[in-house]
Amino acid sequence: MSTFWSLWIIVLTLVCLGLVCWVLFANRKVAVKDSEEPENQTTGHIYDGIEEFDNPLPRWWFLMFVGTLIFGAIYLALYPGLGGFKGIIGWTQVKQLEAEQEKAAEVEAKTYGVYASMPVEELIHDGRAMKMGVRLFANNCAVCHGADGGGNYGFPNLTDNDWLYGGKAEDIRNSIANGRGGAMPALGAVLGEENVAKVAEYVLSLSGQDHDAALAEAGAPMFQQNCAVCHGADAKGNKMVGAPNLTDNTWLYAGTREAIQQTIRSGRQNQMPAQHNKLREEKIHLLAAYVYSLSFNYDE
Amino acid sequence: MSEKSSPEDGQTIRYRNLYEKSDKIYTRKITGLYQNIRRYTGLPLIAGFLLLPWFVIDGRPAVLFDLPARQFHVLWLTFWPQDFMLLAWLLIISAFTLFTVTTSLGRVYCGFTCPQTVWTLMFISVEHFFEGDRNKQIKLDQSPWNFNKIWRKSSKHAVWVLIAFITGVTFIGYFVPIRELLLGLLPYRDSVSGMMTIDANPVAAFWTLFFTTATYLNAGWMREQVCKYMCPYARFQSVMYDNNTLSVHYDTKRGESRGARKPKDDYKANGLGDCIDCSWCVQVCPVDIDIRDGLQYECINCGLCVDACNAVMDKMQYPRGLVRFTSEDELKTGVFKFLRPRIIGYALAVTAMMSAFVYTISTRTPLSVDVIRDRGARMYRISGDQVQNVYTVKINNMDNNPHTYSVGVEGDYPFEVKNYRPVQILAGEVFTVPLRISVPRKALDTEKTTLILKVTASDNDKLQAIETTNFIGPAPHK
């Protein structure tokens, strides 16, 4: 706040308070003094035969006003209300917020602390923990992965047993805490449009879809040269870099000819945001357990 | 109060200056029909108020307004924040009942059942017990402080505080289970530190003291000033009055001119009416008005002046009813019309609303369900040859027992619920269940269709809620 605006607020506030004081004390005086006939102490205003008395404020009422003025003065001294003046005890909204967050953290620590030491494999059988998991998931993950964790176009399905970065509890926890960045480079310029089509045919053949056998055969060496680094020579993917398995029928983006060509041509950029700055350790642990439970087969 | 003669007819007009200190009202003790009526309507009400928090139904107090849990238990019913509509209706019904009663019977609520009046009268009778009747009280207040005055005054205040405390505890007993509250307020010696200590919940203890103080001040000190200056009902009751409304009236025709007389005199020949101007009706009045001045907003229709006047009339061997419950029309014409269009209208409205209220309460299912369709990156999901929509189903179990719910789905297409995992939802818990509904792509030939969700408690078929929502799919192939 610049000095001008600070002064502006200070002057306005104090002048208003001063005016209030003036009005209050000015009205303590009775203008008409007619001690002979006390009932005649009127201001002389008559409306419809109703006279206006010239009485001061009742004492209790006046004292209440004085009380609020004193309260206001104390308040302005303690709390930052006068422009740039910070108040004499450093009482600020930010500090109040921090104090409240501290309190909330304590409550959270108590609520989630019980589960922090339980391994994921146990947690998924704990009804109460899983209920908390549903809520955490709905608040933090459902926007992208869907309320049921079933994923969306470009957002992995968490309910199948297909994992880009591994489906062990520790892997899931890592994904949530630190996030993941999936990067498929754009190969359109490197390969040329004709070769993109050939590689796409080969990829179609990998998952056993309808393809042009001749084009696929021509695409195979190009795949080994350009794609195998990440997806592996057998195209089974690589969980270290999050490269998808191309031989199954699970597609992060659609598995159609057009979509695959598009992926090869322009690449794909995926970002799972890291949650460790946003969520407490205990919450991440509980979320990992819940995500683990989504694809866990309880019947076995 | 000051007096001044009015310029027109030279009659004395009494002014009340709002700024003057109000005079203390010393009321005269009186017995009579209306005081008996008051006693026998008041006692059961007070007994009900005192005893209700002690009853236990289904393991909890019969009436408990559990604010922290946001549950209102009334007898066998439990109300949740969602039921506040019902509370609003209850208040509206109460208001209309009050209108009906006021239009027909005047301010009987004020005079006979209003807690302010009932408690004030309780306090007044304590005052009468310790300090004697009106004249004795005036004398006692004027006398110098001596042992007699001190013990009478202090015992009066002690009993007042006791009544106020019982009231305060009972009132808070509607919000905190009363046994717990009382045990918390009892001091005990801590076995470890050896100090006297109490376990009271500070909030409950504060409000108990607050209501104790408020009762003591209201019924002991403020009394009629609450009715005159604070109570809003006194201000708008006049709009409910008509010329046939029952209220306390002084029969001017019969009473005037008022004046003292000797028993043997033929007072009628002297131009006097039946009013002997004994001012008993003023002396008994808890709001210090003179009923002979006509209808006044301070008058709470408590009937004390009626009883007082009747007692005097009996003594004088005049007929009763110089001051009586009557209506303006009856005073003029001698005919009292109870059933008027206004009363009938009010009564019908109250009956209709009450029936609707009772019906709503009795058919209420303690389950509410909300369905929200997922709005993710895509409107729908295609998995193999299935079209899927994802929903968040909010199940609010308002029953007093935990339930597990099953979810069924109906619609124009062979919808199917996938991956639903039944969860036990505790009493009063709101839980959101993610739900995936799928339909074969071939079967679906519309972009948008209605879906009916049925949420049913697995142990009780009657506990069911039905919600409709939309199912979105791809444009059909043409």
XYZ file of N, CA, C and O in Angstrom, chain B residues 154-278:
500
model
N -33.147 -11.940 51.546
C -32.134 -12.880 51.063
C -32.757 -14.246 50.777
O -32.373 -14.896 49.802
N -33.742 -14.664 51.590
C -34.323 -15.976 51.265
C -35.124 -15.890 49.967
O -35.124 -16.826 49.178
N -35.781 -14.751 49.740
C -36.520 -14.594 48.478
C -35.559 -14.748 47.303
O -35.810 -15.535 46.380
N -34.425 -14.018 47.372
C -33.488 -14.090 46.245
C -32.880 -15.470 46.127
O -32.639 -15.954 45.014
N -32.646 -16.125 47.278
C -32.076 -17.477 47.219
C -33.018 -18.408 46.483
O -32.599 -19.178 45.614
N -34.317 -18.319 46.818
C -35.274 -19.208 46.149
C -35.391 -18.838 44.674
O -35.454 -19.712 43.802
N -35.366 -17.540 44.380
C -35.391 -17.121 42.973
C -34.216 -17.734 42.199
O -34.390 -18.277 41.124
N -33.019 -17.620 42.795
C -31.841 -18.144 42.104
C -31.974 -19.653 41.924
O -31.629 -20.201 40.878
N -32.519 -20.314 42.942
C -32.688 -21.763 42.838
C -33.620 -22.113 41.682
O -33.305 -22.974 40.842
N -34.780 -21.427 41.632
C -35.716 -21.690 40.534
C -35.040 -21.385 39.194
O -35.143 -22.149 38.231
N -34.304 -20.270 39.144
C -33.639 -19.885 37.905
C -32.624 -20.938 37.497
O -32.515 -21.294 36.320
N -31.906 -21.490 38.480
C -30.893 -22.490 38.165
C -31.543 -23.768 37.632
O -31.101 -24.340 36.645
N -32.626 -24.188 38.303
C -33.331 -25.380 37.815
C -33.805 -25.151 36.381
O -33.680 -26.020 35.511
N -34.308 -23.947 36.135
C -34.755 -23.622 34.786
C -33.595 -23.681 33.792
O -33.707 -24.285 32.730
N -32.480 -23.054 34.179
C -31.319 -23.012 33.287
C -30.807 -24.403 32.971
O -30.576 -24.747 31.810
N -30.645 -25.230 34.008
C -30.147 -26.590 33.796
C -31.108 -27.363 32.903
O -30.701 -28.048 31.963
N -32.407 -27.241 33.179
C -33.376 -27.984 32.389
C -33.325 -27.540 30.934
O -33.359 -28.365 30.030
N -33.223 -26.233 30.725
C -33.200 -25.734 29.356
C -31.988 -26.272 28.608
O -32.102 -26.757 27.482
N -30.815 -26.211 29.232
C -29.617 -26.719 28.566
C -29.708 -28.241 28.428
O -29.122 -28.846 27.546
N -30.514 -28.858 29.332
C -30.747 -30.296 29.241
C -31.397 -30.719 27.939
O -31.387 -31.897 27.582
N -31.949 -29.777 27.206
C -32.504 -30.098 25.895
C -31.409 -30.127 24.827
O -31.645 -30.547 23.710
N -30.221 -29.626 25.174
C -29.134 -29.572 24.197
C -27.982 -30.506 24.559
O -27.235 -30.931 23.710
N -27.835 -30.759 25.853
C -26.810 -31.673 26.336
C -27.556 -32.665 27.207
O -28.371 -32.245 28.027
N -27.306 -33.986 27.066
C -28.026 -34.941 27.916
C -27.942 -34.521 29.382
O -26.852 -34.235 29.894
N -29.097 -34.459 30.058
C -29.159 -33.746 31.336
C -28.378 -34.437 32.447
O -27.789 -33.784 33.306
N -28.309 -35.780 32.408
C -27.557 -36.469 33.472
C -26.083 -36.102 33.386
O -25.434 -35.779 34.378
N -25.598 -36.127 32.148
C -24.217 -35.758 31.878
C -23.951 -34.321 32.335
O -22.943 -34.028 32.966
N -24.903 -33.450 32.020
C -24.758 -32.030 32.362
C -24.681 -31.840 33.873
O -23.791 -31.171 34.390
N -25.603 -32.485 34.593
C -25.646 -32.316 36.046
C -24.411 -32.902 36.711
O -23.824 -32.297 37.594
N -23.997 -34.088 36.239
C -22.802 -34.703 36.810
C -21.599 -33.815 36.575
O -20.743 -33.658 37.445
N -21.564 -33.181 35.390
C -20.444 -32.307 35.068
C -20.400 -31.083 35.960
O -19.337 -30.564 36.264
N -21.605 -30.620 36.385
C -21.645 -29.406 37.208
C -21.352 -29.695 38.680
O -21.148 -28.783 39.464
N -21.365 -30.996 39.062
C -21.096 -31.343 40.459
C -19.599 -31.307 40.724
O -18.830 -31.947 40.026
N -19.182 -30.545 41.736
C -17.757 -30.566 42.049
C -17.390 -31.861 42.781
O -18.215 -32.434 43.492
N -16.201 -32.345 42.549
C -15.758 -33.534 43.284
C -14.268 -33.376 43.581
O -13.582 -32.544 42.980
N -13.791 -34.191 44.522
C -12.382 -34.082 44.888
C -11.569 -35.010 44.011
O -11.806 -36.209 43.953
N -10.641 -34.408 43.293
C -9.823 -35.206 42.398
C -8.930 -36.133 43.206
O -8.276 -35.705 44.162
N -8.893 -37.406 42.838
C -8.168 -38.383 43.666
C -6.659 -38.203 43.542
O -5.917 -38.571 44.436
N -6.185 -37.633 42.446
C -4.738 -37.473 42.270
C -4.241 -36.200 42.954
O -3.380 -36.232 43.830
N -4.841 -35.062 42.580
C -4.324 -33.798 43.101
C -4.973 -33.413 44.437
O -4.452 -32.547 45.143
N -6.112 -34.055 44.771
C -6.785 -33.714 46.010
C -7.515 -32.391 45.968
O -7.956 -31.881 46.990
N -7.639 -31.796 44.756
C -8.304 -30.496 44.641
C -9.768 -30.681 44.259
O -10.118 -31.657 43.610
N -10.581 -29.705 44.663
C -11.970 -29.735 44.222
C -11.995 -29.342 42.749
O -11.344 -28.384 42.334
N -12.749 -30.074 41.970
C -12.739 -29.786 40.543
C -14.088 -30.173 39.941
O -14.868 -30.886 40.559
N -14.392 -29.652 38.762
C -15.602 -30.099 38.048
C -15.222 -30.484 36.631
O -14.217 -30.035 36.090
N -16.064 -31.316 36.035
C -15.787 -31.837 34.700
C -16.642 -31.176 33.633
O -16.709 -31.661 32.518
N -17.322 -30.081 33.995
C -18.337 -29.559 33.086
C -17.751 -29.180 31.736
O -16.639 -28.662 31.644
N -18.512 -29.445 30.713
C -18.224 -28.939 29.396
C -18.353 -27.410 29.504
O -19.403 -26.908 29.875
N -17.274 -26.675 29.216
C -17.312 -25.223 29.493
C -18.466 -24.513 28.762
O -19.069 -23.593 29.313
N -18.759 -24.959 27.546
C -19.831 -24.301 26.793
C -21.169 -24.537 27.496
O -21.951 -23.605 27.729
N -21.409 -25.800 27.880
C -22.672 -26.125 28.551
C -22.767 -25.373 29.873
O -23.812 -24.823 30.224
N -21.650 -25.308 30.613
C -21.659 -24.625 31.907
C -21.947 -23.143 31.713
O -22.744 -22.547 32.444
N -21.324 -22.554 30.680
C -21.545 -21.132 30.423
C -23.024 -20.860 30.147
O -23.622 -19.967 30.739
N -23.615 -21.658 29.254
C -25.008 -21.390 28.877
C -25.967 -21.692 30.021
O -26.999 -21.065 30.147
N -25.601 -22.679 30.865
C -26.439 -22.931 32.033
C -26.464 -21.689 32.924
O -27.527 -21.222 33.337
N -25.281 -21.139 33.158
C -25.215 -19.939 33.987
C -25.914 -18.777 33.311
O -26.612 -17.988 33.949
N -25.747 -18.695 31.983
C -26.368 -17.606 31.240
C -27.883 -17.656 31.411
O -28.527 -16.645 31.714
N -28.464 -18.840 31.227
C -29.924 -18.927 31.325
C -30.408 -18.812 32.768
O -31.515 -18.349 33.013
N -29.556 -19.238 33.710
C -29.909 -19.016 35.109
C -30.020 -17.519 35.376
O -31.010 -17.034 35.922
N -28.975 -16.784 34.950
C -28.977 -15.335 35.152
C -30.141 -14.687 34.425
O -30.843 -13.829 34.981
N -30.357 -15.109 33.179
C -31.423 -14.496 32.392
C -32.783 -14.735 33.034
O -33.619 -13.828 33.101
N -33.004 -15.952 33.531
C -34.286 -16.246 34.171
C -34.464 -15.388 35.418
O -35.518 -14.792 35.642
N -33.383 -15.311 36.219
C -33.438 -14.531 37.455
C -33.759 -13.071 37.151
O -34.633 -12.473 37.771
N -33.075 -12.515 36.156
C -33.289 -11.107 35.834
C -34.662 -10.879 35.199
O -35.375 -9.945 35.557
N -35.037 -11.760 34.260
C -36.307 -11.570 33.553
C -37.498 -11.697 34.475
O -38.381 -10.849 34.488
N -37.533 -12.796 35.239
C -38.723 -13.045 36.047
C -38.659 -12.307 37.369
O -39.678 -11.981 37.957
N -37.462 -12.014 37.853
C -37.335 -11.360 39.145
C -37.364 -9.846 39.032
O -38.001 -9.177 39.827
N -36.664 -9.313 38.042
C -36.481 -7.863 37.982
C -37.189 -7.187 36.814
O -37.745 -6.113 36.973
N -37.130 -7.802 35.631
C -37.658 -7.078 34.472
C -39.154 -7.284 34.299
O -39.868 -6.369 33.914
N -39.603 -8.509 34.556
C -41.034 -8.796 34.563
C -41.811 -8.144 33.425
O -41.590 -8.430 32.266
N -42.738 -7.222 33.794
C -43.653 -6.665 32.801
C -42.922 -5.813 31.765
O -43.458 -5.556 30.702
N -41.697 -5.391 32.067
C -40.990 -4.561 31.093
C -40.642 -5.356 29.843
O -40.524 -4.792 28.755
N -40.456 -6.688 30.029
C -40.238 -7.532 28.863
C -41.468 -7.464 27.960
O -41.366 -7.287 26.746
N -42.657 -7.574 28.569
C -43.897 -7.536 27.786
C -44.084 -6.178 27.120
O -44.534 -6.073 25.998
N -43.729 -5.132 27.849
C -44.044 -3.794 27.363
C -43.039 -3.277 26.354
O -43.418 -2.623 25.383
N -41.762 -3.550 26.584
C -40.765 -2.933 25.723
C -40.023 -3.918 24.832
O -39.405 -3.508 23.865
N -40.003 -5.186 25.169
C -39.159 -6.103 24.412
C -39.939 -7.074 23.550
O -39.459 -7.508 22.520
N -41.140 -7.444 23.977
C -41.832 -8.517 23.278
C -42.481 -8.002 21.993
O -43.300 -7.093 22.029
N -42.092 -8.577 20.850
C -42.676 -8.102 19.591
C -44.160 -8.469 19.455
O -44.905 -7.761 18.779
N -44.548 -9.541 20.109
C -45.933 -9.992 19.948
C -46.903 -8.938 20.452
O -47.965 -8.715 19.869
N -46.523 -8.240 21.531
C -47.396 -7.200 22.062
C -47.639 -6.120 21.021
O -48.678 -5.467 21.016
N -46.662 -5.952 20.134
C -46.740 -4.857 19.170
C -47.652 -5.185 17.995
O -48.206 -4.281 17.391
N -47.723 -6.440 17.611
C -48.532 -6.696 16.423
C -49.800 -7.485 16.697
O -50.531 -7.830 15.783
N -50.064 -7.749 17.970
C -51.284 -8.511 18.237
C -52.530 -7.736 17.836
O -53.556 -8.332 17.523
N -52.433 -6.401 17.814
C -53.641 -5.623 17.525
C -54.174 -5.897 16.124
O -55.374 -5.792 15.887
N -53.285 -6.279 15.181
C -53.783 -6.536 13.823
C -54.643 -7.795 13.781
O -55.365 -8.027 12.825
N -54.543 -8.644 14.811
C -55.348 -9.867 14.812
C -56.680 -9.658 15.520
O -57.540 -10.512 15.473
N -56.808 -8.545 16.178
C -58.032 -8.290 16.917
C -59.153 -7.842 15.990
O -58.926 -7.120 15.028
N -60.369 -8.275 16.265
C -61.521 -7.631 15.659
C -62.512 -7.332 16.780
O -62.204 -7.512 17.959
N -63.709 -6.876 16.427
C -64.635 -6.450 17.472
C -65.214 -7.605 18.266
O -65.873 -7.405 19.276
N -64.972 -8.845 17.771
C -65.489 -9.994 18.504
C -64.407 -10.754 19.245
O -64.634 -11.859 19.719
N -63.216 -10.189 19.289
C -62.132 -10.866 19.985
C -62.361 -10.777 21.494
O -62.648 -9.702 22.020
N -62.201 -11.925 22.141
C -62.357 -11.944 23.597
C -61.177 -11.253 24.240
O -60.035 -11.517 23.907
N -61.451 -10.345 25.148
C -60.359 -9.826 25.952
C -60.983 -9.249 27.219
O -62.201 -9.182 27.351
N -60.102 -8.825 28.136
C -60.618 -8.317 29.403
C -61.133 -6.899 29.192
O -60.413 -6.046 28.654
N -62.366 -6.675 29.556
C -62.959 -5.356 29.412
C -63.617 -4.943 30.717
O -64.086 -5.776 31.479
N -63.667 -3.630 30.886
C -64.411 -3.050 32.005
C -65.726 -2.564 31.422
O -65.743 -1.854 30.403
N -66.819 -2.966 32.031
C -68.142 -2.610 31.522
C -68.461 -1.172 31.955
O -68.984 -0.941 33.042
N -68.126 -0.224 31.076
C -68.274 1.198 31.440
C -69.724 1.557 31.764
O -70.004 2.271 32.724
N -70.610 1.009 30.933
C -72.032 1.334 31.122
C -72.486 1.025 32.545
O -73.190 1.791 33.194
N -72.014 -0.168 33.012
C -72.451 -0.610 34.308
C -71.662 0.050 35.433
O -72.176 0.339 36.500
N -70.391 0.308 35.180
C -69.511 0.760 36.257
C -69.579 2.252 36.552
O -69.456 2.676 37.691
N -69.737 3.055 35.520
C -69.634 4.507 35.711
C -70.958 5.073 36.229
O -72.030 4.550 35.887
N -70.954 6.216 36.941
C -69.731 6.823 37.452
C -69.216 6.034 38.624
O -70.000 5.573 39.458
N -67.938 5.921 38.703
C -67.358 5.162 39.794
C -67.240 6.043 41.024
O -67.194 7.278 40.915
N -67.160 5.418 42.171
C -66.976 6.226 43.377
C -67.197 5.398 44.624
O -67.798 4.312 44.584
N -66.688 5.914 45.741
C -66.854 5.219 47.010
C -68.288 5.447 47.517
O -68.936 6.412 47.136
N -68.759 4.500 48.282
C -70.118 4.627 48.807
C -70.196 3.892 50.124
O -69.348 3.049 50.429
N -71.213 4.213 50.893
C -71.460 3.464 52.126
C -72.353 2.299 51.760
O -73.208 2.409 50.879
N -72.206 1.169 52.461
C -72.948 -0.031 52.078
C -74.451 0.192 52.009
O -75.122 -0.373 51.150
N -74.967 1.001 52.911
C -76.431 1.090 52.987
C -77.021 2.083 51.969
O -78.207 2.104 51.727
N -76.149 2.936 51.383
C -76.647 3.979 50.483
C -77.339 3.408 49.252
O -76.987 2.344 48.770
N -78.283 4.132 48.723
C -78.826 3.795 47.412
C -77.954 4.505 46.396
O -78.165 5.659 46.049
N -76.888 3.769 45.982
C -75.868 4.438 45.173
C -76.396 4.847 43.811
O -75.952 5.813 43.218
N -77.368 4.109 43.308
C -77.879 4.451 41.984
C -78.577 5.802 41.997
O -78.482 6.585 41.045
N -79.257 6.052 43.123
C -79.922 7.347 43.251
C -78.893 8.475 43.285
O -79.145 9.587 42.824
N -77.669 8.135 43.824
C -76.623 9.149 43.883
C -75.882 9.300 42.556
O -74.868 9.974 42.480
N -76.331 8.581 41.527
C -75.697 8.705 40.218
C -74.429 7.887 40.080
O -73.619 8.148 39.206
N -74.252 6.884 40.969
C -73.043 6.064 40.882
C -73.323 4.741 40.184
O -74.427 4.208 40.255
N -72.293 4.225 39.509
C -72.394 2.908 38.903
C -71.920 1.849 39.877
O -71.731 2.113 41.064
N -71.670 0.631 39.357
C -71.273 -0.475 40.233
C -69.815 -0.411 40.668
O -69.407 -1.119 41.580
N -68.990 0.391 39.999
C -67.564 0.436 40.359
C -67.386 1.264 41.611
O -67.737 2.444 41.651
N -66.813 0.619 42.650
C -66.653 1.344 43.911
C -65.289 2.010 43.992
O -64.914 2.553 45.027
N -64.516 1.944 42.881
C -63.218 2.621 42.810
C -62.277 2.158 43.916
O -61.580 2.960 44.508
N -62.263 0.831 44.170
C -61.388 0.306 45.217
C -59.962 0.134 44.705
O -59.047 -0.100 45.476
